[in-house]
C-alpha cells in the first residue's frame, strides 16, 4: 500500500521588508499591505529630521498618488518606516525581502552584504530589478542564502499591472520558486511568468523593442507622433496611451535609460544598431522635457488643449491624432489575415508603417524566443499583462495566418526592408500553423509544445486568462431564459447564474430569470453563485427600458418594474439555498443591490461598487436603501442614525468604491464578505464559500418586523447638512430634493425617532420616492443625458 503524497508546504508570508522607498519600492510595499502583509519600508537614513524621514515621506505620498496604490487609504499607517542605520533588527523576523533600489549593480551588491547577517535562515530574498543579471546579484549573498534568492519583477503600477516576472538563478530552490509563485498569484493577485536571466527579461525586452521599432518607423515614414498614437492604440488592440503618450507617462529619461541598458548589455543582438535614443528624444531630455512629470514631452497641455511636438518646426502644434480613411477602413476589417494582407499591399504610408512595425516585432520575438522565455505563451502573457495589449505578438501573428505572414517577413528580410538581416529560426517555417495549440505552446529552446503549468495554484483558476484558441469547459445548463443562464460546473451541487445582457445590465428578463433560477436551485441544487463570464458584475438597471416607460407615461408599468426589482433582491436574500455574489469590475446600482442582498459577497480586489442612482436623478430602489436601514438598526439599535451617517453620504453623493476594501469602508460590503486578490480565482472561492454555507445548514434571515428607525429627527438632521451644501452652491436644488428623499427612506419616513417598522414599510417608502422622482422633468433629463453622453448632468 502506497502512502499518500504530502503536499508541499505553502510559502507563509507574515511579514515582509521592501528595501528602497522610491516609486516602485513604496508601491510594492503598499500592495503587500493591501494584501494584509505586515510590511517594513526601508531607505537610507535622512540627513535632517527623523532618521526614517525618507520612508515616512514615501508613505505619506502613497495617499496622494493616482491611480491609488493603496486599496484603502486608511491602511497607510500599517506600513512601518525604517532606515538602514538603525532598523536592520526588523529583518530578523521577516519572511520575504524585496529589494527595489536604483538600477546600480554596485549599490545592490553593497546592500545585500549589509543585510545578509540580519536575515533569518528561512527568509526568501528577491530583487525587483528590471533588467540586471539575477545570477550576478546572487553572488553578493552568502552561499547558504543563494538558493533562496530570485528576481521578482513587478510592473508599474504594482497594484494594477497583472504581470510579475519570476527569474530564477542557477541555484534557486524549486520549492522556493513554487512557494513564491503561489504567494504572488493568490495573495497578491498577479499573473506570474518565468523569465530567463537575460537583460530586460521578457516584458521589457519585447515591449521596449516594439517601441524602438515604432520610433524608427515613425522617422522612416515621416509620421507625426499624434498620428502614430492614433495607429498604435485601441485601433490595434493596445491601450489608449499607445506609444508616445506611454513614453511621456513612463518618463523620457527612464525610457532613454532602458534603451541605454539594452545597448550596453546586448552587444551581440542583431538589432543592436537600433538600441539608441532617437535624436528628438535626446533633444527633449536635454531641454528637461521629460514627459508627464515635467508637464511636457512629446505632448504638453496648452490651456484646455493637448498639443504635440512637431519635430520639423521644433515647436508644439494642435494634436490631430487621426488615421487616414484608407487605414481606418483596413483596421475595421475583422478577419486578421485579410487585414494584414491589405496593410502590406497598401501604398498608404500609415499602412506601410503599421506593417513594418508588426513585421519587425514578429521577427524579433521569434528570433529571441529560445533565449528569453520557456514558451511563446510566456511572451504573449508578458506583453498582455505588462503592457496591456489584447493579444501578444505570437497570438497576433498566428491569428493573421502563421505561414502567410512568415513568408512575407522572409521576403522583406531578403529585400533588405526589415530592420535586421537575421534569418527567421527554422522552426518558424516548418509547416506549423502557429505556436499555440491543443497540446500547449511552443518552446523553441526545447523544440516541443508545452502545456500550461501544473502548479496546484492554477487549479483555483476555473476560467484562466485564455491564450489564442484555448477553450474551457462551459459547464452544463440547468435552466435559462433570455436574461440569465443557470448552469453547473462539476458535480459539487453549486449552480451559477450568469446574465446575458450587454454590460450585464438588469432588465425584466434578468429580474424574472434570477427569481426563476432560484426556484429551480431550491429544488435541485445546494447553493448558487451569481458570477459573470466577463466584467462587469453589473452596470445596473437598463435605463433605456425605464426611460421608455416614463416618456410614454406608463407609470403603473414603471412602478411594477421597480416592485419586481425589489422582489428579485428579496428573493436573493430569502432563498432557501445560499446565494453568493462573485463581484469583479463594476457593480453599480442594481448590481450593487443584488450583492448587498446575497448571503455573502466574494469580491475581487478591483471591484468598483456603488449605489449611483443619485447621479441620474433617482435613488436606489432595488432594496438598497431598505437594506442599509436594516443593517443600521442591527448595528446600533439604540440609535440607528449613528450608522446611517456614513452610508447617507455614500448614497447621496453616488460614491463608487476604488476597491473592494474601500467598499467595506463605505458600508457597501460587510465585514463578513470575502475579498479575493486574483480575479481568476473568484469563481473558485465563491463556490467554496457558497458550499460552506450550505454545508453549515444555511437558513435565510427571517423578515425583520421590529426595525428601529431614526425617523423625522434623523431626516431633519440630514437636511440641515444639505442646506449648507446648497448655500455654498455645491448642490443644485434637484440634488437636494434627491438627497432629502434618500434621507427620508433611510430614516423610515415621517415618523417619530425610535419608532419600529417592518421591511415592507421601508420597501414601499423606497418605491414611492423612486417613482415620484422619476416623474420629474429634471430626472428624466438626467437619465436621457447620461444615456446619450455617458456622463452625469447637473441640473
mmCIF file with all atom_site columns, C-alpha atoms in Angstrom, residues 215-365:
data_model
loop_
_atom_site.group_PDB
_atom_site.id
_atom_site.type_symbol
_atom_site.label_atom_id
_atom_site.label_alt_id
_atom_site.label_comp_id
_atom_site.label_asym_id
_atom_site.label_entity_id
_atom_site.label_seq_id
_atom_site.pdbx_PDB_ins_code
_atom_site.Cartn_x
_atom_site.Cartn_y
_atom_site.Cartn_z
_atom_site.occupancy
_atom_site.B_iso_or_equiv
_atom_site.pdbx_formal_charge
_atom_site.auth_seq_id
_atom_site.auth_comp_id
_atom_site.auth_asym_id
_atom_site.auth_atom_id
_atom_site.pdbx_PDB_model_num
ATOM 1   C CA . UNK A 1 215 ? 10.142  55.168 -33.199 1.00 0.00 ? 215 UNK A CA 1
ATOM 2   C CA . UNK A 1 216 ? 12.406  54.047 -36.047 1.00 0.00 ? 216 UNK A CA 1
ATOM 3   C CA . UNK A 1 217 ? 9.481   53.697 -38.463 1.00 0.00 ? 217 UNK A CA 1
ATOM 4   C CA . UNK A 1 218 ? 7.918   56.991 -37.288 1.00 0.00 ? 218 UNK A CA 1
ATOM 5   C CA . UNK A 1 219 ? 11.008  58.669 -38.699 1.00 0.00 ? 219 UNK A CA 1
ATOM 6   C CA . UNK A 1 220 ? 11.233  56.390 -41.743 1.00 0.00 ? 220 UNK A CA 1
ATOM 7   C CA . UNK A 1 221 ? 7.666   57.127 -42.860 1.00 0.00 ? 221 UNK A CA 1
ATOM 8   C CA . UNK A 1 222 ? 7.598   60.791 -41.757 1.00 0.00 ? 222 UNK A CA 1
ATOM 9   C CA . UNK A 1 223 ? 4.600   60.488 -39.457 1.00 0.00 ? 223 UNK A CA 1
ATOM 10  C CA . UNK A 1 224 ? 3.589   62.776 -36.594 1.00 0.00 ? 224 UNK A CA 1
ATOM 11  C CA . UNK A 1 225 ? 3.702   61.475 -33.036 1.00 0.00 ? 225 UNK A CA 1
ATOM 12  C CA . UNK A 1 226 ? -0.061  62.023 -32.680 1.00 0.00 ? 226 UNK A CA 1
ATOM 13  C CA . UNK A 1 227 ? -0.786  60.045 -35.868 1.00 0.00 ? 227 UNK A CA 1
ATOM 14  C CA . UNK A 1 228 ? 1.411   57.179 -34.630 1.00 0.00 ? 228 UNK A CA 1
ATOM 15  C CA . UNK A 1 229 ? -0.523  57.154 -31.357 1.00 0.00 ? 229 UNK A CA 1
ATOM 16  C CA . UNK A 1 230 ? -3.793  57.010 -33.315 1.00 0.00 ? 230 UNK A CA 1
ATOM 17  C CA . UNK A 1 231 ? -2.424  53.955 -35.155 1.00 0.00 ? 231 UNK A CA 1
ATOM 18  C CA . UNK A 1 232 ? -0.811  52.103 -32.223 1.00 0.00 ? 232 UNK A CA 1
ATOM 19  C CA . UNK A 1 233 ? -3.526  52.405 -29.559 1.00 0.00 ? 233 UNK A CA 1
ATOM 20  C CA . UNK A 1 234 ? -7.010  50.839 -29.373 1.00 0.00 ? 234 UNK A CA 1
ATOM 21  C CA . UNK A 1 235 ? -7.103  50.611 -33.194 1.00 0.00 ? 235 UNK A CA 1
ATOM 22  C CA . UNK A 1 236 ? -4.682  47.652 -32.919 1.00 0.00 ? 236 UNK A CA 1
ATOM 23  C CA . UNK A 1 237 ? -5.825  46.349 -29.516 1.00 0.00 ? 237 UNK A CA 1
ATOM 24  C CA . UNK A 1 238 ? -3.441  48.329 -27.326 1.00 0.00 ? 238 UNK A CA 1
ATOM 25  C CA . UNK A 1 239 ? -4.031  50.900 -24.537 1.00 0.00 ? 239 UNK A CA 1
ATOM 26  C CA . UNK A 1 240 ? -5.186  54.464 -25.263 1.00 0.00 ? 240 UNK A CA 1
ATOM 27  C CA . UNK A 1 241 ? -1.759  55.772 -24.280 1.00 0.00 ? 241 UNK A CA 1
ATOM 28  C CA . UNK A 1 242 ? -0.377  53.988 -27.392 1.00 0.00 ? 242 UNK A CA 1
ATOM 29  C CA . UNK A 1 243 ? 3.352   54.725 -27.929 1.00 0.00 ? 243 UNK A CA 1
ATOM 30  C CA . UNK A 1 244 ? 4.353   58.334 -27.319 1.00 0.00 ? 244 UNK A CA 1
ATOM 31  C CA . UNK A 1 245 ? 1.808   59.048 -24.584 1.00 0.00 ? 245 UNK A CA 1
ATOM 32  C CA . UNK A 1 246 ? 3.120   55.916 -22.842 1.00 0.00 ? 246 UNK A CA 1
ATOM 33  C CA . UNK A 1 247 ? 6.686   57.248 -23.146 1.00 0.00 ? 247 UNK A CA 1
ATOM 34  C CA . UNK A 1 248 ? 5.548   60.545 -21.577 1.00 0.00 ? 248 UNK A CA 1
ATOM 35  C CA . UNK A 1 249 ? 3.890   58.689 -18.680 1.00 0.00 ? 249 UNK A CA 1
ATOM 36  C CA . UNK A 1 250 ? 6.918   56.428 -18.093 1.00 0.00 ? 250 UNK A CA 1
ATOM 37  C CA . UNK A 1 251 ? 9.297   59.402 -18.307 1.00 0.00 ? 251 UNK A CA 1
ATOM 38  C CA . UNK A 1 252 ? 11.566  60.102 -21.275 1.00 0.00 ? 252 UNK A CA 1
ATOM 39  C CA . UNK A 1 253 ? 14.681  59.910 -19.081 1.00 0.00 ? 253 UNK A CA 1
ATOM 40  C CA . UNK A 1 254 ? 13.573  56.458 -17.846 1.00 0.00 ? 254 UNK A CA 1
ATOM 41  C CA . UNK A 1 255 ? 12.891  55.414 -21.434 1.00 0.00 ? 255 UNK A CA 1
ATOM 42  C CA . UNK A 1 256 ? 16.368  56.554 -22.502 1.00 0.00 ? 256 UNK A CA 1
ATOM 43  C CA . UNK A 1 257 ? 17.937  54.696 -19.544 1.00 0.00 ? 257 UNK A CA 1
ATOM 44  C CA . UNK A 1 258 ? 16.226  51.428 -20.528 1.00 0.00 ? 258 UNK A CA 1
ATOM 45  C CA . UNK A 1 259 ? 17.366  51.875 -24.148 1.00 0.00 ? 259 UNK A CA 1
ATOM 46  C CA . UNK A 1 260 ? 20.960  52.506 -22.961 1.00 0.00 ? 260 UNK A CA 1
ATOM 47  C CA . UNK A 1 261 ? 20.792  49.372 -20.790 1.00 0.00 ? 261 UNK A CA 1
ATOM 48  C CA . UNK A 1 262 ? 19.836  47.376 -23.893 1.00 0.00 ? 262 UNK A CA 1
ATOM 49  C CA . UNK A 1 263 ? 22.702  48.931 -25.849 1.00 0.00 ? 263 UNK A CA 1
ATOM 50  C CA . UNK A 1 264 ? 25.201  48.231 -23.056 1.00 0.00 ? 264 UNK A CA 1
ATOM 51  C CA . UNK A 1 265 ? 24.138  44.658 -22.322 1.00 0.00 ? 265 UNK A CA 1
ATOM 52  C CA . UNK A 1 266 ? 23.050  43.323 -25.725 1.00 0.00 ? 266 UNK A CA 1
ATOM 53  C CA . UNK A 1 267 ? 26.098  43.993 -27.866 1.00 0.00 ? 267 UNK A CA 1
ATOM 54  C CA . UNK A 1 268 ? 25.587  40.778 -29.880 1.00 0.00 ? 268 UNK A CA 1
ATOM 55  C CA . UNK A 1 269 ? 21.911  41.389 -30.646 1.00 0.00 ? 269 UNK A CA 1
ATOM 56  C CA . UNK A 1 270 ? 21.413  41.578 -34.456 1.00 0.00 ? 270 UNK A CA 1
ATOM 57  C CA . UNK A 1 271 ? 19.220  44.683 -33.893 1.00 0.00 ? 271 UNK A CA 1
ATOM 58  C CA . UNK A 1 272 ? 21.871  46.390 -31.731 1.00 0.00 ? 272 UNK A CA 1
ATOM 59  C CA . UNK A 1 273 ? 22.308  49.410 -34.041 1.00 0.00 ? 273 UNK A CA 1
ATOM 60  C CA . UNK A 1 274 ? 18.730  50.456 -33.230 1.00 0.00 ? 274 UNK A CA 1
ATOM 61  C CA . UNK A 1 275 ? 19.269  50.411 -29.472 1.00 0.00 ? 275 UNK A CA 1
ATOM 62  C CA . UNK A 1 276 ? 19.777  54.142 -29.200 1.00 0.00 ? 276 UNK A CA 1
ATOM 63  C CA . UNK A 1 277 ? 17.517  57.056 -28.360 1.00 0.00 ? 277 UNK A CA 1
ATOM 64  C CA . UNK A 1 278 ? 16.348  58.957 -31.476 1.00 0.00 ? 278 UNK A CA 1
ATOM 65  C CA . UNK A 1 279 ? 17.766  62.474 -31.864 1.00 0.00 ? 279 UNK A CA 1
ATOM 66  C CA . UNK A 1 280 ? 14.440  64.099 -30.975 1.00 0.00 ? 280 UNK A CA 1
ATOM 67  C CA . UNK A 1 281 ? 14.143  62.025 -27.775 1.00 0.00 ? 281 UNK A CA 1
ATOM 68  C CA . UNK A 1 282 ? 17.618  63.099 -26.658 1.00 0.00 ? 282 UNK A CA 1
ATOM 69  C CA . UNK A 1 283 ? 16.801  66.745 -27.511 1.00 0.00 ? 283 UNK A CA 1
ATOM 70  C CA . UNK A 1 284 ? 13.665  66.670 -25.334 1.00 0.00 ? 284 UNK A CA 1
ATOM 71  C CA . UNK A 1 285 ? 15.625  65.216 -22.399 1.00 0.00 ? 285 UNK A CA 1
ATOM 72  C CA . UNK A 1 286 ? 18.342  67.888 -22.754 1.00 0.00 ? 286 UNK A CA 1
ATOM 73  C CA . UNK A 1 287 ? 15.623  70.559 -22.567 1.00 0.00 ? 287 UNK A CA 1
ATOM 74  C CA . UNK A 1 288 ? 14.245  68.975 -19.371 1.00 0.00 ? 288 UNK A CA 1
ATOM 75  C CA . UNK A 1 289 ? 11.024  67.972 -21.130 1.00 0.00 ? 289 UNK A CA 1
ATOM 76  C CA . UNK A 1 290 ? 10.799  64.509 -19.540 1.00 0.00 ? 290 UNK A CA 1
ATOM 77  C CA . UNK A 1 291 ? 7.119   63.847 -20.141 1.00 0.00 ? 291 UNK A CA 1
ATOM 78  C CA . UNK A 1 292 ? 4.191   63.956 -17.741 1.00 0.00 ? 292 UNK A CA 1
ATOM 79  C CA . UNK A 1 293 ? 6.289   64.566 -14.605 1.00 0.00 ? 293 UNK A CA 1
ATOM 80  C CA . UNK A 1 294 ? 7.673   67.863 -16.015 1.00 0.00 ? 294 UNK A CA 1
ATOM 81  C CA . UNK A 1 295 ? 4.490   68.901 -17.864 1.00 0.00 ? 295 UNK A CA 1
ATOM 82  C CA . UNK A 1 296 ? 5.967   68.477 -21.342 1.00 0.00 ? 296 UNK A CA 1
ATOM 83  C CA . UNK A 1 297 ? 7.417   65.724 -23.508 1.00 0.00 ? 297 UNK A CA 1
ATOM 84  C CA . UNK A 1 298 ? 6.046   64.519 -26.811 1.00 0.00 ? 298 UNK A CA 1
ATOM 85  C CA . UNK A 1 299 ? 2.843   66.204 -25.637 1.00 0.00 ? 299 UNK A CA 1
ATOM 86  C CA . UNK A 1 300 ? 2.048   69.111 -23.352 1.00 0.00 ? 300 UNK A CA 1
ATOM 87  C CA . UNK A 1 301 ? -1.056  70.871 -22.150 1.00 0.00 ? 301 UNK A CA 1
ATOM 88  C CA . UNK A 1 302 ? -1.816  74.329 -23.552 1.00 0.00 ? 302 UNK A CA 1
ATOM 89  C CA . UNK A 1 303 ? -4.796  75.637 -21.593 1.00 0.00 ? 303 UNK A CA 1
ATOM 90  C CA . UNK A 1 304 ? -7.504  73.029 -22.076 1.00 0.00 ? 304 UNK A CA 1
ATOM 91  C CA . UNK A 1 305 ? -5.902  71.656 -25.249 1.00 0.00 ? 305 UNK A CA 1
ATOM 92  C CA . UNK A 1 306 ? -3.253  68.985 -25.712 1.00 0.00 ? 306 UNK A CA 1
ATOM 93  C CA . UNK A 1 307 ? -0.524  69.959 -28.175 1.00 0.00 ? 307 UNK A CA 1
ATOM 94  C CA . UNK A 1 308 ? 2.045   67.652 -29.760 1.00 0.00 ? 308 UNK A CA 1
ATOM 95  C CA . UNK A 1 309 ? 5.694   68.167 -30.671 1.00 0.00 ? 309 UNK A CA 1
ATOM 96  C CA . UNK A 1 310 ? 6.350   68.921 -34.350 1.00 0.00 ? 310 UNK A CA 1
ATOM 97  C CA . UNK A 1 311 ? 9.979   67.924 -34.976 1.00 0.00 ? 311 UNK A CA 1
ATOM 98  C CA . UNK A 1 312 ? 10.286  69.890 -38.237 1.00 0.00 ? 312 UNK A CA 1
ATOM 99  C CA . UNK A 1 313 ? 9.075   73.136 -36.621 1.00 0.00 ? 313 UNK A CA 1
ATOM 100 C CA . UNK A 1 314 ? 10.849  72.452 -33.308 1.00 0.00 ? 314 UNK A CA 1
ATOM 101 C CA . UNK A 1 315 ? 7.639   73.550 -31.610 1.00 0.00 ? 315 UNK A CA 1
ATOM 102 C CA . UNK A 1 316 ? 4.264   72.208 -30.466 1.00 0.00 ? 316 UNK A CA 1
ATOM 103 C CA . UNK A 1 317 ? 1.142   72.213 -32.636 1.00 0.00 ? 317 UNK A CA 1
ATOM 104 C CA . UNK A 1 318 ? -2.506  71.199 -32.198 1.00 0.00 ? 318 UNK A CA 1
ATOM 105 C CA . UNK A 1 319 ? -2.881  67.420 -31.955 1.00 0.00 ? 319 UNK A CA 1
ATOM 106 C CA . UNK A 1 320 ? -4.881  65.867 -34.814 1.00 0.00 ? 320 UNK A CA 1
ATOM 107 C CA . UNK A 1 321 ? -4.427  62.203 -33.842 1.00 0.00 ? 321 UNK A CA 1
ATOM 108 C CA . UNK A 1 322 ? -6.263  60.624 -36.749 1.00 0.00 ? 322 UNK A CA 1
ATOM 109 C CA . UNK A 1 323 ? -5.659  57.641 -39.008 1.00 0.00 ? 323 UNK A CA 1
ATOM 110 C CA . UNK A 1 324 ? -6.173  58.066 -42.750 1.00 0.00 ? 324 UNK A CA 1
ATOM 111 C CA . UNK A 1 325 ? -9.511  56.961 -44.211 1.00 0.00 ? 325 UNK A CA 1
ATOM 112 C CA . UNK A 1 326 ? -7.868  54.048 -46.050 1.00 0.00 ? 326 UNK A CA 1
ATOM 113 C CA . UNK A 1 327 ? -6.078  52.746 -42.946 1.00 0.00 ? 327 UNK A CA 1
ATOM 114 C CA . UNK A 1 328 ? -9.177  53.246 -40.769 1.00 0.00 ? 328 UNK A CA 1
ATOM 115 C CA . UNK A 1 329 ? -11.124 51.070 -43.216 1.00 0.00 ? 329 UNK A CA 1
ATOM 116 C CA . UNK A 1 330 ? -8.396  48.377 -43.183 1.00 0.00 ? 330 UNK A CA 1
ATOM 117 C CA . UNK A 1 331 ? -8.214  48.347 -39.382 1.00 0.00 ? 331 UNK A CA 1
ATOM 118 C CA . UNK A 1 332 ? -12.002 47.889 -39.227 1.00 0.00 ? 332 UNK A CA 1
ATOM 119 C CA . UNK A 1 333 ? -11.693 44.547 -41.083 1.00 0.00 ? 333 UNK A CA 1
ATOM 120 C CA . UNK A 1 334 ? -12.465 41.725 -38.638 1.00 0.00 ? 334 UNK A CA 1
ATOM 121 C CA . UNK A 1 335 ? -10.515 38.930 -40.359 1.00 0.00 ? 335 UNK A CA 1
ATOM 122 C CA . UNK A 1 336 ? -6.870  39.348 -39.221 1.00 0.00 ? 336 UNK A CA 1
ATOM 123 C CA . UNK A 1 337 ? -5.475  37.558 -42.312 1.00 0.00 ? 337 UNK A CA 1
ATOM 124 C CA . UNK A 1 338 ? -7.294  39.928 -44.673 1.00 0.00 ? 338 UNK A CA 1
ATOM 125 C CA . UNK A 1 339 ? -6.351  42.932 -42.524 1.00 0.00 ? 339 UNK A CA 1
ATOM 126 C CA . UNK A 1 340 ? -2.607  42.156 -42.554 1.00 0.00 ? 340 UNK A CA 1
ATOM 127 C CA . UNK A 1 341 ? -2.701  41.359 -46.269 1.00 0.00 ? 341 UNK A CA 1
ATOM 128 C CA . UNK A 1 342 ? -4.215  44.772 -47.048 1.00 0.00 ? 342 UNK A CA 1
ATOM 129 C CA . UNK A 1 343 ? -1.813  46.606 -44.715 1.00 0.00 ? 343 UNK A CA 1
ATOM 130 C CA . UNK A 1 344 ? 1.156   45.050 -46.508 1.00 0.00 ? 344 UNK A CA 1
ATOM 131 C CA . UNK A 1 345 ? -0.241  45.681 -50.004 1.00 0.00 ? 345 UNK A CA 1
ATOM 132 C CA . UNK A 1 346 ? -1.319  49.299 -49.397 1.00 0.00 ? 346 UNK A CA 1
ATOM 133 C CA . UNK A 1 347 ? 0.796   52.213 -50.607 1.00 0.00 ? 347 UNK A CA 1
ATOM 134 C CA . UNK A 1 348 ? -0.535  54.465 -47.829 1.00 0.00 ? 348 UNK A CA 1
ATOM 135 C CA . UNK A 1 349 ? 2.483   55.442 -45.639 1.00 0.00 ? 349 UNK A CA 1
ATOM 136 C CA . UNK A 1 350 ? 0.421   54.762 -42.487 1.00 0.00 ? 350 UNK A CA 1
ATOM 137 C CA . UNK A 1 351 ? -0.386  51.220 -43.669 1.00 0.00 ? 351 UNK A CA 1
ATOM 138 C CA . UNK A 1 352 ? 3.270   50.626 -44.602 1.00 0.00 ? 352 UNK A CA 1
ATOM 139 C CA . UNK A 1 353 ? 4.282   51.919 -41.160 1.00 0.00 ? 353 UNK A CA 1
ATOM 140 C CA . UNK A 1 354 ? 1.920   49.529 -39.381 1.00 0.00 ? 354 UNK A CA 1
ATOM 141 C CA . UNK A 1 355 ? 3.026   46.512 -41.406 1.00 0.00 ? 355 UNK A CA 1
ATOM 142 C CA . UNK A 1 356 ? 6.698   47.398 -40.800 1.00 0.00 ? 356 UNK A CA 1
ATOM 143 C CA . UNK A 1 357 ? 6.266   47.709 -37.010 1.00 0.00 ? 357 UNK A CA 1
ATOM 144 C CA . UNK A 1 358 ? 4.395   44.392 -36.773 1.00 0.00 ? 358 UNK A CA 1
ATOM 145 C CA . UNK A 1 359 ? 6.863   42.637 -39.094 1.00 0.00 ? 359 UNK A CA 1
ATOM 146 C CA . UNK A 1 360 ? 9.879   43.703 -37.057 1.00 0.00 ? 360 UNK A CA 1
ATOM 147 C CA . UNK A 1 361 ? 8.150   42.834 -33.781 1.00 0.00 ? 361 UNK A CA 1
ATOM 148 C CA . UNK A 1 362 ? 7.280   39.326 -35.051 1.00 0.00 ? 362 UNK A CA 1
ATOM 149 C CA . UNK A 1 363 ? 10.805  38.859 -36.429 1.00 0.00 ? 363 UNK A CA 1
ATOM 150 C CA . UNK A 1 364 ? 12.453  39.944 -33.148 1.00 0.00 ? 364 UNK A CA 1
ATOM 151 C CA . UNK A 1 365 ? 10.127  37.856 -30.949 1.00 0.00 ? 365 UNK A CA 1
#
